[in-house]
Tab-separated table of C-alpha atoms in Angstrom:
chain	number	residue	atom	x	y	z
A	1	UNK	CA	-55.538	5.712	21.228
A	2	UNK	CA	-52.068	6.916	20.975
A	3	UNK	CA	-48.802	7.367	22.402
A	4	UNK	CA	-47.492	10.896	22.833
A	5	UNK	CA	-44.419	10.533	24.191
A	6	UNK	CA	-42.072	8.014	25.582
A	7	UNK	CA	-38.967	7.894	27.920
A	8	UNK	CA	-36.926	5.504	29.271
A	9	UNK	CA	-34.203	4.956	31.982
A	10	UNK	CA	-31.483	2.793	32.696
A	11	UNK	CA	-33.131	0.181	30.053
A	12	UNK	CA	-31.043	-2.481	28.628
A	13	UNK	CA	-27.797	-0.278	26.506
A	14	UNK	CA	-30.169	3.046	27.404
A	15	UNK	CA	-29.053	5.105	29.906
A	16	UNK	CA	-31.358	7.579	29.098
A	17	UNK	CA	-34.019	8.377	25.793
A	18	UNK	CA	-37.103	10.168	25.747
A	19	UNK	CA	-39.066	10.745	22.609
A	20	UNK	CA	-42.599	12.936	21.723
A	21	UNK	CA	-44.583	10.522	19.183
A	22	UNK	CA	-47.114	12.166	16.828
A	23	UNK	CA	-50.928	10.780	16.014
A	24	UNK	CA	-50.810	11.846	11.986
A	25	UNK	CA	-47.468	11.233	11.172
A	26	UNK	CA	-44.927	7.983	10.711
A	27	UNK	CA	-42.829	8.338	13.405
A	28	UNK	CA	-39.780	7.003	12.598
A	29	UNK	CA	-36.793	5.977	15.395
A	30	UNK	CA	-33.236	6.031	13.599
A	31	UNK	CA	-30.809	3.710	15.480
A	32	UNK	CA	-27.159	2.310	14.836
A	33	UNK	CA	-26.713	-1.552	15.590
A	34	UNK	CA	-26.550	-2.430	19.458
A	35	UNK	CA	-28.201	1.135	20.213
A	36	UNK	CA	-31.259	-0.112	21.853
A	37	UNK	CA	-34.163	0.078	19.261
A	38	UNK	CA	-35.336	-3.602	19.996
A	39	UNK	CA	-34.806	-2.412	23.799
A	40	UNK	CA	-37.680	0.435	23.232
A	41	UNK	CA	-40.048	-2.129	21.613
A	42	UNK	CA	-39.434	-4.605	24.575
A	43	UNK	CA	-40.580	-1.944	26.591
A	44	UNK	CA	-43.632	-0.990	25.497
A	45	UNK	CA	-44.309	-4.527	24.974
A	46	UNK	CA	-43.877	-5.115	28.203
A	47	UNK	CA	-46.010	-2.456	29.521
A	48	UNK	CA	-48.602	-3.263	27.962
A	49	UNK	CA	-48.434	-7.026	28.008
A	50	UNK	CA	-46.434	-9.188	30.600
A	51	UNK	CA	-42.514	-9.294	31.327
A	52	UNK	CA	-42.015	-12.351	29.069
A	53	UNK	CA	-40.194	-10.123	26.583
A	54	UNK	CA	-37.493	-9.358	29.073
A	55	UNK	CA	-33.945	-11.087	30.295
A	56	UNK	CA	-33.597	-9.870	34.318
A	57	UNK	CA	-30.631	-9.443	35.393
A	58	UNK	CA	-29.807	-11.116	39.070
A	59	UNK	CA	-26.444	-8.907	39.769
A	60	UNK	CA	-27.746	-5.806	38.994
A	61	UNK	CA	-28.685	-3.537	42.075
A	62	UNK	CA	-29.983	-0.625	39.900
A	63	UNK	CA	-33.512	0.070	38.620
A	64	UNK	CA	-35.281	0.615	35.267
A	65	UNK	CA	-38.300	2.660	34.573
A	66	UNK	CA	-40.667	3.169	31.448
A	67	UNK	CA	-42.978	5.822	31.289
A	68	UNK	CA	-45.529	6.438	28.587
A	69	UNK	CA	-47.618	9.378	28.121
A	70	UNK	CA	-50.954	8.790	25.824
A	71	UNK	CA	-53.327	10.391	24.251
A	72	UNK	CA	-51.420	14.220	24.235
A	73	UNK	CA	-51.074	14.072	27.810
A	74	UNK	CA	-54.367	12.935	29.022
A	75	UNK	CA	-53.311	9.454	30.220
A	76	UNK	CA	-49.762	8.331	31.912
A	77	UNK	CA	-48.514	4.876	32.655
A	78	UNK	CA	-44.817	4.375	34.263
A	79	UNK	CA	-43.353	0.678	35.097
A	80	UNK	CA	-40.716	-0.195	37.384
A	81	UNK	CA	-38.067	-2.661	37.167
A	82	UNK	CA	-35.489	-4.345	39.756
A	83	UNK	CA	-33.474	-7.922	39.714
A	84	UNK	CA	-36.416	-9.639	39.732
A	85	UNK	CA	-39.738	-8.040	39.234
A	86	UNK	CA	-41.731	-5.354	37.789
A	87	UNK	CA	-44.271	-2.788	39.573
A	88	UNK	CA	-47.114	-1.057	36.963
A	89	UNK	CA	-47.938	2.346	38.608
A	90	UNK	CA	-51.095	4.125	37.438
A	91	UNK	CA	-51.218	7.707	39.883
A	92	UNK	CA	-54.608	8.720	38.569
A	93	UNK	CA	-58.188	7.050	38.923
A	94	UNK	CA	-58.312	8.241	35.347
A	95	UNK	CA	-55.731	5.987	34.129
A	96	UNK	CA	-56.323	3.228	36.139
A	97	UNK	CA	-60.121	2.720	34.170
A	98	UNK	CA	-58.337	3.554	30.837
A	99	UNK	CA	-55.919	0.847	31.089
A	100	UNK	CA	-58.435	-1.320	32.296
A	101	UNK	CA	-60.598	-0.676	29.217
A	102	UNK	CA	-57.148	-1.213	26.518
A	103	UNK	CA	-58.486	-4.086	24.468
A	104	UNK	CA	-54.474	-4.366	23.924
A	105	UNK	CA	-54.451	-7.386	21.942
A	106	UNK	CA	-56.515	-6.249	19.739
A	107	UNK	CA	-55.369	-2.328	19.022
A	108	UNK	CA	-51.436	-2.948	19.755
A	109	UNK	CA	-49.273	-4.587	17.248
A	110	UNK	CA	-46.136	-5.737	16.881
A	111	UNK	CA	-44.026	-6.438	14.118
A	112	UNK	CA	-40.131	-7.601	13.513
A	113	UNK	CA	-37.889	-8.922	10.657
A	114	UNK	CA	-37.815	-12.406	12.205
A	115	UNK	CA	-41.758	-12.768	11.695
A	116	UNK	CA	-41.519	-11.364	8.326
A	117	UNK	CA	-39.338	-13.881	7.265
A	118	UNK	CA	-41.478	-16.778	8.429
A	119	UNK	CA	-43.019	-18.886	6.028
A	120	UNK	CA	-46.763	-18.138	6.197
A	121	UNK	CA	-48.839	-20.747	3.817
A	122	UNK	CA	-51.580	-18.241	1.904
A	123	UNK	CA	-54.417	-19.541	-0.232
A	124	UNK	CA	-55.089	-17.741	-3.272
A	125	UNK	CA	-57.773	-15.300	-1.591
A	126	UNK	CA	-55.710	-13.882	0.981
A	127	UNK	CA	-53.077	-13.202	-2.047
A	128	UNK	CA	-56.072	-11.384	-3.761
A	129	UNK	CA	-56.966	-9.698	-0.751
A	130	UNK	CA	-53.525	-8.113	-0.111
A	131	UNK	CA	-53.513	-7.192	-3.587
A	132	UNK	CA	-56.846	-5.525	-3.556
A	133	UNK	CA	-55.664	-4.018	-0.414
A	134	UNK	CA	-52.651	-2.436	-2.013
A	135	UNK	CA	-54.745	-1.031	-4.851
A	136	UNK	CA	-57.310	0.417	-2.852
A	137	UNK	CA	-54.487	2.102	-0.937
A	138	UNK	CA	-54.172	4.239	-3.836
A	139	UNK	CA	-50.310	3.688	-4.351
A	140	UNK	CA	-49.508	1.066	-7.171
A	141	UNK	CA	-46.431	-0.417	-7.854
A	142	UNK	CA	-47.439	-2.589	-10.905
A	143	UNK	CA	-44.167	-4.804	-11.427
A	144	UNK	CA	-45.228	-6.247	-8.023
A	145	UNK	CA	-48.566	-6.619	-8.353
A	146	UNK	CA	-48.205	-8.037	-11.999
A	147	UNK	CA	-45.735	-10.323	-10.320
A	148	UNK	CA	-48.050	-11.139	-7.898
A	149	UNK	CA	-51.318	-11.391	-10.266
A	150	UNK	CA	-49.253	-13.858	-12.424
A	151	UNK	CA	-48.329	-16.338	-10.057
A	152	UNK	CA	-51.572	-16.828	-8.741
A	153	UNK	CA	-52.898	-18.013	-11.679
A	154	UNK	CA	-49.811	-20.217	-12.205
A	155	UNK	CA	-50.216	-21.471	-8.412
A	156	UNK	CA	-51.830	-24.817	-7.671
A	157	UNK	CA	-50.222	-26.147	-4.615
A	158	UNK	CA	-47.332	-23.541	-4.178
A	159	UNK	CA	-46.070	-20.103	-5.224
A	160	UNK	CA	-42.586	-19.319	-5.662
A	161	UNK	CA	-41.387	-15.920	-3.997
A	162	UNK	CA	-38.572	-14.259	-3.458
A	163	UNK	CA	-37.519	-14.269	0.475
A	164	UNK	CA	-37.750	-10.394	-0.284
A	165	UNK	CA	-41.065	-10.968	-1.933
A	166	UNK	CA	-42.547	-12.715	0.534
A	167	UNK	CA	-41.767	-10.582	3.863
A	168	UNK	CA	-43.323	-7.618	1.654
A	169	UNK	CA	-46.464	-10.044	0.918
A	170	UNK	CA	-46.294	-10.819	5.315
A	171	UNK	CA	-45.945	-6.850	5.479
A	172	UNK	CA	-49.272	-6.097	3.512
A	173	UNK	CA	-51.199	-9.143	4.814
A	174	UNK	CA	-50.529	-7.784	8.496
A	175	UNK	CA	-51.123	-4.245	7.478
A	176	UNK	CA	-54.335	-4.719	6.239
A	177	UNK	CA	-55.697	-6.703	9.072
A	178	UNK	CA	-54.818	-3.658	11.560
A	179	UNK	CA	-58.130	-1.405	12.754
A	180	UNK	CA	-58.389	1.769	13.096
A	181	UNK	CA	-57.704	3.490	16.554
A	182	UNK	CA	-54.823	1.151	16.763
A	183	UNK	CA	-50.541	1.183	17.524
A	184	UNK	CA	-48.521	-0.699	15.436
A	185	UNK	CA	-44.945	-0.751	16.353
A	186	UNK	CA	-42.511	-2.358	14.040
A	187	UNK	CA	-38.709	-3.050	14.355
A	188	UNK	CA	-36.524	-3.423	11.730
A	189	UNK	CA	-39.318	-4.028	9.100
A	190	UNK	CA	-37.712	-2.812	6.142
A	191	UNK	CA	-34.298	-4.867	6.127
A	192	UNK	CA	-34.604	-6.646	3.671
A	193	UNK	CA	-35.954	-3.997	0.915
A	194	UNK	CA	-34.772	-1.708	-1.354
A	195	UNK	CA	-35.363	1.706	-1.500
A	196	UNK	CA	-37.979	1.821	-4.123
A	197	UNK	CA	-39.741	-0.927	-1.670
A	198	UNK	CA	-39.524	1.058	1.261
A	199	UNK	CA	-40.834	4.575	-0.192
A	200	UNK	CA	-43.999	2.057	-1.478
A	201	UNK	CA	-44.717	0.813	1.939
A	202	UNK	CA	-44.201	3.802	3.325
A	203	UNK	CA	-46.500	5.421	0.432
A	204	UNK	CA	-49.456	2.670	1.892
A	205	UNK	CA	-48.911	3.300	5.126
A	206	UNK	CA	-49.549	7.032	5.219
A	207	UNK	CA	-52.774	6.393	3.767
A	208	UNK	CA	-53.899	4.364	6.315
A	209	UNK	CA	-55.790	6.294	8.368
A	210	UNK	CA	-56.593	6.379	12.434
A	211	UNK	CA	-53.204	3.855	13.062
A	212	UNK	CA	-50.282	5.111	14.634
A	213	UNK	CA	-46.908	4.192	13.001
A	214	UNK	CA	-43.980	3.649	15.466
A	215	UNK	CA	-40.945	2.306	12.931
A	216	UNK	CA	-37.321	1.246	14.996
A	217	UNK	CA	-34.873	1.099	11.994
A	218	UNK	CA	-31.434	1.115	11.044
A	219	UNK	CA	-29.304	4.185	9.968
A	220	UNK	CA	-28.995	3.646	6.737
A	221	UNK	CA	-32.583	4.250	6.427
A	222	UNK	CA	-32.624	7.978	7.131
A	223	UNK	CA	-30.961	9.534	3.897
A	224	UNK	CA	-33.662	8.314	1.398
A	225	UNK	CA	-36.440	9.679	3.357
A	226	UNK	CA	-37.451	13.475	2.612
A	227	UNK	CA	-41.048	13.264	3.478
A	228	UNK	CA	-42.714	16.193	6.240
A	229	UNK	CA	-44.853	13.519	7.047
A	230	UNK	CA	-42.839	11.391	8.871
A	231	UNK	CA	-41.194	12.480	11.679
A	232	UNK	CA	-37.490	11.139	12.250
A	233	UNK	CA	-35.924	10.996	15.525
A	234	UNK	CA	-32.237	9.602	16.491
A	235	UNK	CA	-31.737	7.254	19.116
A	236	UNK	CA	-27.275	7.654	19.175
A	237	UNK	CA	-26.399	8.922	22.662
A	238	UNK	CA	-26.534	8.394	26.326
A	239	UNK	CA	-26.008	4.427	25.520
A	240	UNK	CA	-25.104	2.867	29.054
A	241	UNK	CA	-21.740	1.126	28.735
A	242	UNK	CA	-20.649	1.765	32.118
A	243	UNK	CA	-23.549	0.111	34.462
A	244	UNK	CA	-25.862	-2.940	34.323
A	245	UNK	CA	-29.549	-2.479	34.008
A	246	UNK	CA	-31.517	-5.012	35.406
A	247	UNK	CA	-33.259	-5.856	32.005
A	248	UNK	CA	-32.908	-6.224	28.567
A	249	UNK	CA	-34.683	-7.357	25.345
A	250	UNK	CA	-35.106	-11.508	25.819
A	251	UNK	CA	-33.596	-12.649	22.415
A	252	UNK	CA	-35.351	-15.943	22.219
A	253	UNK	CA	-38.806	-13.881	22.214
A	254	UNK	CA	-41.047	-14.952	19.581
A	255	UNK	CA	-43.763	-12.376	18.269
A	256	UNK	CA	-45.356	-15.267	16.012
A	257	UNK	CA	-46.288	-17.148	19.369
A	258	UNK	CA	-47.914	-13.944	21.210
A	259	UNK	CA	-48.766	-11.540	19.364
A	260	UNK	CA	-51.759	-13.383	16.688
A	261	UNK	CA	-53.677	-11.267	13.550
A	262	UNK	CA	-56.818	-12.922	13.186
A	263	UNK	CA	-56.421	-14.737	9.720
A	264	UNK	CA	-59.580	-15.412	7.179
A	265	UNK	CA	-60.816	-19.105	7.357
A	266	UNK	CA	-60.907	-19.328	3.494
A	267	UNK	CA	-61.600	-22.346	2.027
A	268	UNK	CA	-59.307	-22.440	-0.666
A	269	UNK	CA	-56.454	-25.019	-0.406
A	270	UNK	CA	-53.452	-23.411	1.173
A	271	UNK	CA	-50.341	-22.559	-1.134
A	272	UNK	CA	-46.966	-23.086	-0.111
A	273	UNK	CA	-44.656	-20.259	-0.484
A	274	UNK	CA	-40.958	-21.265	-1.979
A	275	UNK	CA	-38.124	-19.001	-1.896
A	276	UNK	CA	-35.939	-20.673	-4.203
A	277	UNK	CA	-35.419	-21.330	-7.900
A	278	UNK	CA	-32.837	-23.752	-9.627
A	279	UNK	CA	-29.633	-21.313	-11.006
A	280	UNK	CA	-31.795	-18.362	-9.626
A	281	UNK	CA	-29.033	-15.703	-7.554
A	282	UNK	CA	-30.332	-14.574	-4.431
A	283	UNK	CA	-30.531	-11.022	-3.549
A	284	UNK	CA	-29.127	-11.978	0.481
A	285	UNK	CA	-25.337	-11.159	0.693
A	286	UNK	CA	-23.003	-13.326	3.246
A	287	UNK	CA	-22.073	-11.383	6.514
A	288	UNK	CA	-21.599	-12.454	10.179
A	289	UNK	CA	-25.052	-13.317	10.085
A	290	UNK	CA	-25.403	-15.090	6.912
A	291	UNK	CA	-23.445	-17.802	5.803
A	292	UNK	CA	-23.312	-19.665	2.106
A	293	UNK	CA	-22.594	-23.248	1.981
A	294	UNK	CA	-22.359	-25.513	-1.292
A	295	UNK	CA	-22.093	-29.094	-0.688
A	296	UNK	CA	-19.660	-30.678	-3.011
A	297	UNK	CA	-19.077	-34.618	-2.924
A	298	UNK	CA	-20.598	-37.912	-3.030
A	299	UNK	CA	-21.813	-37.468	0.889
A	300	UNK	CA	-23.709	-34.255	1.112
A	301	UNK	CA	-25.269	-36.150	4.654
A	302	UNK	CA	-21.420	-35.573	6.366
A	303	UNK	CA	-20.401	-32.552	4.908
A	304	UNK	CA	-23.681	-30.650	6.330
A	305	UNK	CA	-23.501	-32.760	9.511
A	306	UNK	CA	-19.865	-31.888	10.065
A	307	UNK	CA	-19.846	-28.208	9.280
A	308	UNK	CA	-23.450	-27.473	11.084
A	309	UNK	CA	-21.793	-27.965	14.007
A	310	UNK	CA	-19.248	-25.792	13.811
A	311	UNK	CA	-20.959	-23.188	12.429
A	312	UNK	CA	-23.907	-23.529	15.294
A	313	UNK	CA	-21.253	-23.344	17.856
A	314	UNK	CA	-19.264	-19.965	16.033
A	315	UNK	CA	-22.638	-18.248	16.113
A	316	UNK	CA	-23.969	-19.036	19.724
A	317	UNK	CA	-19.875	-17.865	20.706
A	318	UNK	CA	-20.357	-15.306	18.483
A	319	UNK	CA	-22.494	-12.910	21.316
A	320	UNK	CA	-24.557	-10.921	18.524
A	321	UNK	CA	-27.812	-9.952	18.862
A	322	UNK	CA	-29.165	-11.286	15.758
A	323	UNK	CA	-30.447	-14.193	13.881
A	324	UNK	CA	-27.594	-16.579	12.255
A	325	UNK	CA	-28.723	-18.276	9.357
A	326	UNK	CA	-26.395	-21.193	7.179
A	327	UNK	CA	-27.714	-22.315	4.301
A	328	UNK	CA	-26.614	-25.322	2.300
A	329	UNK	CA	-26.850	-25.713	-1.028
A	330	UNK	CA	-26.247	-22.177	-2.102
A	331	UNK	CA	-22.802	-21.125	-3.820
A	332	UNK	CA	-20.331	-18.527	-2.980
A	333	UNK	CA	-21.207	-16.241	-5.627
A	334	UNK	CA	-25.161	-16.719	-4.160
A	335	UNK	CA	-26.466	-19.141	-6.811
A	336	UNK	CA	-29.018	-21.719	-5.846
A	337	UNK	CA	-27.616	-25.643	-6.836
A	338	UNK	CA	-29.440	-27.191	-3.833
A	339	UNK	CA	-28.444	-30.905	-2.313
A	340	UNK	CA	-30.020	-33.963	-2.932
A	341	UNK	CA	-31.661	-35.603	-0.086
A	342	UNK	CA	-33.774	-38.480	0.378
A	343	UNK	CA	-36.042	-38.908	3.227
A	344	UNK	CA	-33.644	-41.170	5.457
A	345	UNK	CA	-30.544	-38.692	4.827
A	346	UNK	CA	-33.275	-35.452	6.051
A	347	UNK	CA	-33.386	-38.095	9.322
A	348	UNK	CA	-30.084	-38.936	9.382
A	349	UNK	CA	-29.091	-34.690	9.024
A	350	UNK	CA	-31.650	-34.024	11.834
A	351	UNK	CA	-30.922	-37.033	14.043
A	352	UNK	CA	-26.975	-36.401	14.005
A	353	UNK	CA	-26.710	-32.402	14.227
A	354	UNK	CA	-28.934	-33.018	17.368
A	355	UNK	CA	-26.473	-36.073	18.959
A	356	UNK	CA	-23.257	-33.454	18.625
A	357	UNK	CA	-25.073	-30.491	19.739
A	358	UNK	CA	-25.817	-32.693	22.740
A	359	UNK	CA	-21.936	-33.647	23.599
A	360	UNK	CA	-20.993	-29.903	23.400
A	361	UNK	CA	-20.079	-28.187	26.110
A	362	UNK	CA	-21.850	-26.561	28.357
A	363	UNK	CA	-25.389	-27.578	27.605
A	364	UNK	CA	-27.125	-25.827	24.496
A	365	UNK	CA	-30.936	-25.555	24.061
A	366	UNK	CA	-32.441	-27.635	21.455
A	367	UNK	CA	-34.633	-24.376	21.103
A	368	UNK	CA	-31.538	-22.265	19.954
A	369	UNK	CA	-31.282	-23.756	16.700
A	370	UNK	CA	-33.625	-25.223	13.706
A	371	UNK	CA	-33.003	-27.312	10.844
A	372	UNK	CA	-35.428	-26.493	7.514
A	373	UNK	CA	-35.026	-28.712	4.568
A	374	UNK	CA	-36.722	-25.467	1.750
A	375	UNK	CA	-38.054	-27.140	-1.244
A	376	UNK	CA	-36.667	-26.034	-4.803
A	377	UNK	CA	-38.455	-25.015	-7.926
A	378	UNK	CA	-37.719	-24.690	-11.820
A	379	UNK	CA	-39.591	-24.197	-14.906
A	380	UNK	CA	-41.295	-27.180	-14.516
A	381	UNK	CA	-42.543	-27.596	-11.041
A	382	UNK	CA	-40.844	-28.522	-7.824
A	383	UNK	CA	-37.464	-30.410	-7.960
A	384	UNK	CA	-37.643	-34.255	-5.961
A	385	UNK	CA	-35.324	-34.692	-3.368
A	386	UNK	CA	-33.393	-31.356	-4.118
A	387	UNK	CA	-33.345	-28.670	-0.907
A	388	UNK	CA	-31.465	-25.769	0.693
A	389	UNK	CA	-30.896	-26.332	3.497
A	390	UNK	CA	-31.192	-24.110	6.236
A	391	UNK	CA	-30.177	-23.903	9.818
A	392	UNK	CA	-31.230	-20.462	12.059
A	393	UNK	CA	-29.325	-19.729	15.288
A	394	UNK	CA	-30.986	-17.726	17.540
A	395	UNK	CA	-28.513	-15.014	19.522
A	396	UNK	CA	-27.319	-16.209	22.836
A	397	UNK	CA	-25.577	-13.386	25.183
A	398	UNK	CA	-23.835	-16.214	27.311
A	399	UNK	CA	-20.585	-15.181	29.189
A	400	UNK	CA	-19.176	-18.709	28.599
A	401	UNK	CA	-17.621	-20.057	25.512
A	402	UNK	CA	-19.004	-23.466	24.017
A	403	UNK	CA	-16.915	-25.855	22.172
A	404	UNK	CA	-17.768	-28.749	19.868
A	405	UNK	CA	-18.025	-32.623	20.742
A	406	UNK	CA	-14.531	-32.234	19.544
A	407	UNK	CA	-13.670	-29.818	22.123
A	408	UNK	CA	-12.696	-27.527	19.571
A	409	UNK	CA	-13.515	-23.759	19.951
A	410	UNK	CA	-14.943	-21.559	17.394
A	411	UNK	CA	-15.858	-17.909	16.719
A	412	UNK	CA	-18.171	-16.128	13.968
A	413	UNK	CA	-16.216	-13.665	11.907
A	414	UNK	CA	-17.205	-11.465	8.660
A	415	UNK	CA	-15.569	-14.353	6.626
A	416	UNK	CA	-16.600	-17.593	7.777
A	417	UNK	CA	-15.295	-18.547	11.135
A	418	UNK	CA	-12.038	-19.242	13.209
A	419	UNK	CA	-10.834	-21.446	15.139
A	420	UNK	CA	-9.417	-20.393	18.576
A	421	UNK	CA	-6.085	-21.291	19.198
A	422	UNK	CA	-5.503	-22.000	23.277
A	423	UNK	CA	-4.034	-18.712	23.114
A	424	UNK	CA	-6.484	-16.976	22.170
A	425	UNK	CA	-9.450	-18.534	23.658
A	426	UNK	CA	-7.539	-17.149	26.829
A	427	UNK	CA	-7.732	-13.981	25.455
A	428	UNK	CA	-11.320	-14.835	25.282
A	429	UNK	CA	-12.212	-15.847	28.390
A	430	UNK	CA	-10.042	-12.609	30.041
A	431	UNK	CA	-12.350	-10.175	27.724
A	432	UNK	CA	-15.482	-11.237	28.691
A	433	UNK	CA	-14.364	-11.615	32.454
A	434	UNK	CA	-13.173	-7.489	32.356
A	435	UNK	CA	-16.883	-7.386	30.740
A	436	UNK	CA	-18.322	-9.104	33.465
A	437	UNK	CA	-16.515	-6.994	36.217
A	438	UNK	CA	-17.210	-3.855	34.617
A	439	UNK	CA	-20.794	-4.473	34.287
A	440	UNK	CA	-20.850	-5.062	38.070
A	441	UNK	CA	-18.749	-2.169	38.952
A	442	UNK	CA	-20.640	-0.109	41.268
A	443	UNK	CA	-21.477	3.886	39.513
């Protein structure tokens, strides 16, 4: 099974994209930021699956439409969207009983930078296994499998990785659990690796044989690929700024909770994975989306307390559509030092950031935000009491603008945050509001 072309209309920023997808080659989908790549994966997701991927849109009076051709024109699906609802439409007896027969969870795959990230506790043997899996890909890249070799036999009750280390290790475990005759579509895999990384994945993943490659990725991706084996296409025009689809890519969508690879039982004890190392410098750099914290003082409790807060509230005003991460404990020139913590301040952190979330205004999901308290390692083992600290913001497209329990107003910028003056959170308010009304505007 394969898909040989897709198109779409009037789908989230889309206005209009259609794209011819080949069996025996990567196809790769070149997009910039806010162009609609997570948009096409919502779609076929949907199509396949269930509308739970989706946002609808209530004001809308337009329609969107997917329609997928498979198997080099032998088999065509097309779904319909309004406010509300969604109509599957299968024309042909022919693709009616092929749909029907799609064992879809278990031959259609999906795979984003958020899952990648996610801590996933191995035991020794699946380590070995991805290892083994690399090598009998035929592509080696010793430093990482040496790497990888040697901390096996080091591990006892964790391994410490690299956050860069570890999505590749969530990358190869997934890869090698995929069967043949299957779709794996993947968006924004290869973030958070270098180029030498990438062209090695890559390298595997043309070897793996009867799976079709469908890879949504940034544009900085495009110059370091010269291969004739994977076919690039660009997804930069025809983005719809001027009307309002009725859907869009649900933000708060979680691929770890719906979309399961069948994991091996072993027996071995699990290991812990830990991305960071005392005085280590992490290879993340601080952007809108990443913020560096280090906490300074004899009350590390407050300081985090205090500035979580604020720094929740910049990023949910912040209307991005990406993941906001702050992480205490590491310094501005990205050196782990870590905070010391006991048990009752971890409480006292979790129990307080919750109580001010809960007096800002308006009301803000408890599922919008997480607190992580990341275990630190040195030479000798793990450090007691000594964490990052990490909070994760999930993007939130409201239309309103949420303050503090202070009432103050903030905003996510390149370089921390800023407070809004009453001035400008005016300004604000009239931006989004011309937003609002031009959305609506009739075509």
């Amino acid at each position: 099974m394969y898909i040989s072309k897709i198109e779409l209309l009037n789908f989230g920023p889309i206005k209009h994209a259609s794209f011819n997808l080949y069996s025996d080659k990567i196809n790769l989908i070149i997009g910039c930021n806010a162009s609609g790549k997570t948009n096409m994966l919502a779609a076929i997701y949907s199509l396949f699956y269930d509308d739970s991927i989706l946002n609808f849109c209530s004001d809308s009076e337009l329609f969107s439409e997917v329609n997928i051709t498979l198997n080099n024109g032998y088999n065509h699906i097309t779904k319909k969207y309004s406010t509300s609802s969604s109509e599957l439409i299968l024309n042909q007896f022919k693709d009616i009983y092929y749909f029907a027969s799609i064992n879809k969870r278990d031959h259609i795959f999906f795979c984003n930078n958020e899952s990648l990230r996610n801590n996933r506790n191995f035991t020794k043997e699946n380590i070995r296994k991805s290892i083994e899996f690399i090598e009998a890909s035929g592509i080696n890249n010793m430093d990482m499998q040496q790497l990888l070799k040697d901390q096996i036999e080091r591990a006892h009750r964790y391994i410490y990785l690299s956050g860069g280390e570890q999505a590749f290790i969530n990358l190869i475990w997934v890869l090698s659990k995929i069967p043949k005759d299957s779709i794996f579509i993947g968006d924004s895999i290869f973030c958070m690796f270098d180029s030498k990384t990438v062209q090695f994945i890559l390298s595997i993943i043309q070897n793996l044989v009867g799976i079709q490659f469908v890879l949504l990725e940034n544009a900085y991706l495009s110059s370091d690929i010269k291969d004739p084996d994977i076919h690039i296409q660009y997804l930069d025009n025809d983005i719809n700024n001027e009307t309002r689809s009725p859907i869009a890519f649900n933000y708060s969508f979680n691929f770890e909770d719906k979309i399961k690879i069948e994991e091996n039982h072993d027996k071995d004890k699990k290991i812990e994975v830990i991305n960071y190392r005392i005085g280590d410098k992490i290879p993340e750099e601080e952007c809108r989306y990443t913020e560096f914290k280090e906490v300074k003082g004899e009350n590390p409790c407050n300081s985090i307390i205090k500035n979580a807060e604020i720094y929740i509230i910049s990023y949910l005003n912040s209307q991005v559509n990406d993941t906001g991460t702050i992480l205490f404990g590491i310094s501005d020139d990205k050196i782990v030092k870590g905070v010391n913590l006991t048990y009752a301040d971890k409480d006292k952190i979790r129990r307080e950031i919750s109580e001010l979330i809960k007096q800002a205004e308006p009301y803000i999901s408890p599922d919008l935000y997480t607190i992580n308290f990341k275990e630190i390692v040195n030479g000798n083992g793990i450090l007691k009491d000594t964490y990052i600290v990490e909070i994760v913001v999930k993007s939130c497209d409201s239309e309103l603008l949420y303050c503090t329990s202070r009432g103050e107003v903030f905003i996510k910028t390149e370089g921390g945050k800023t407070k809004l003056t009453p001035t400008q959170i005016q300004r604000e308010i009239l931006l989004r509001s011309k937003k609002i009304k031009r959305n609506k505007a009739p075509q």
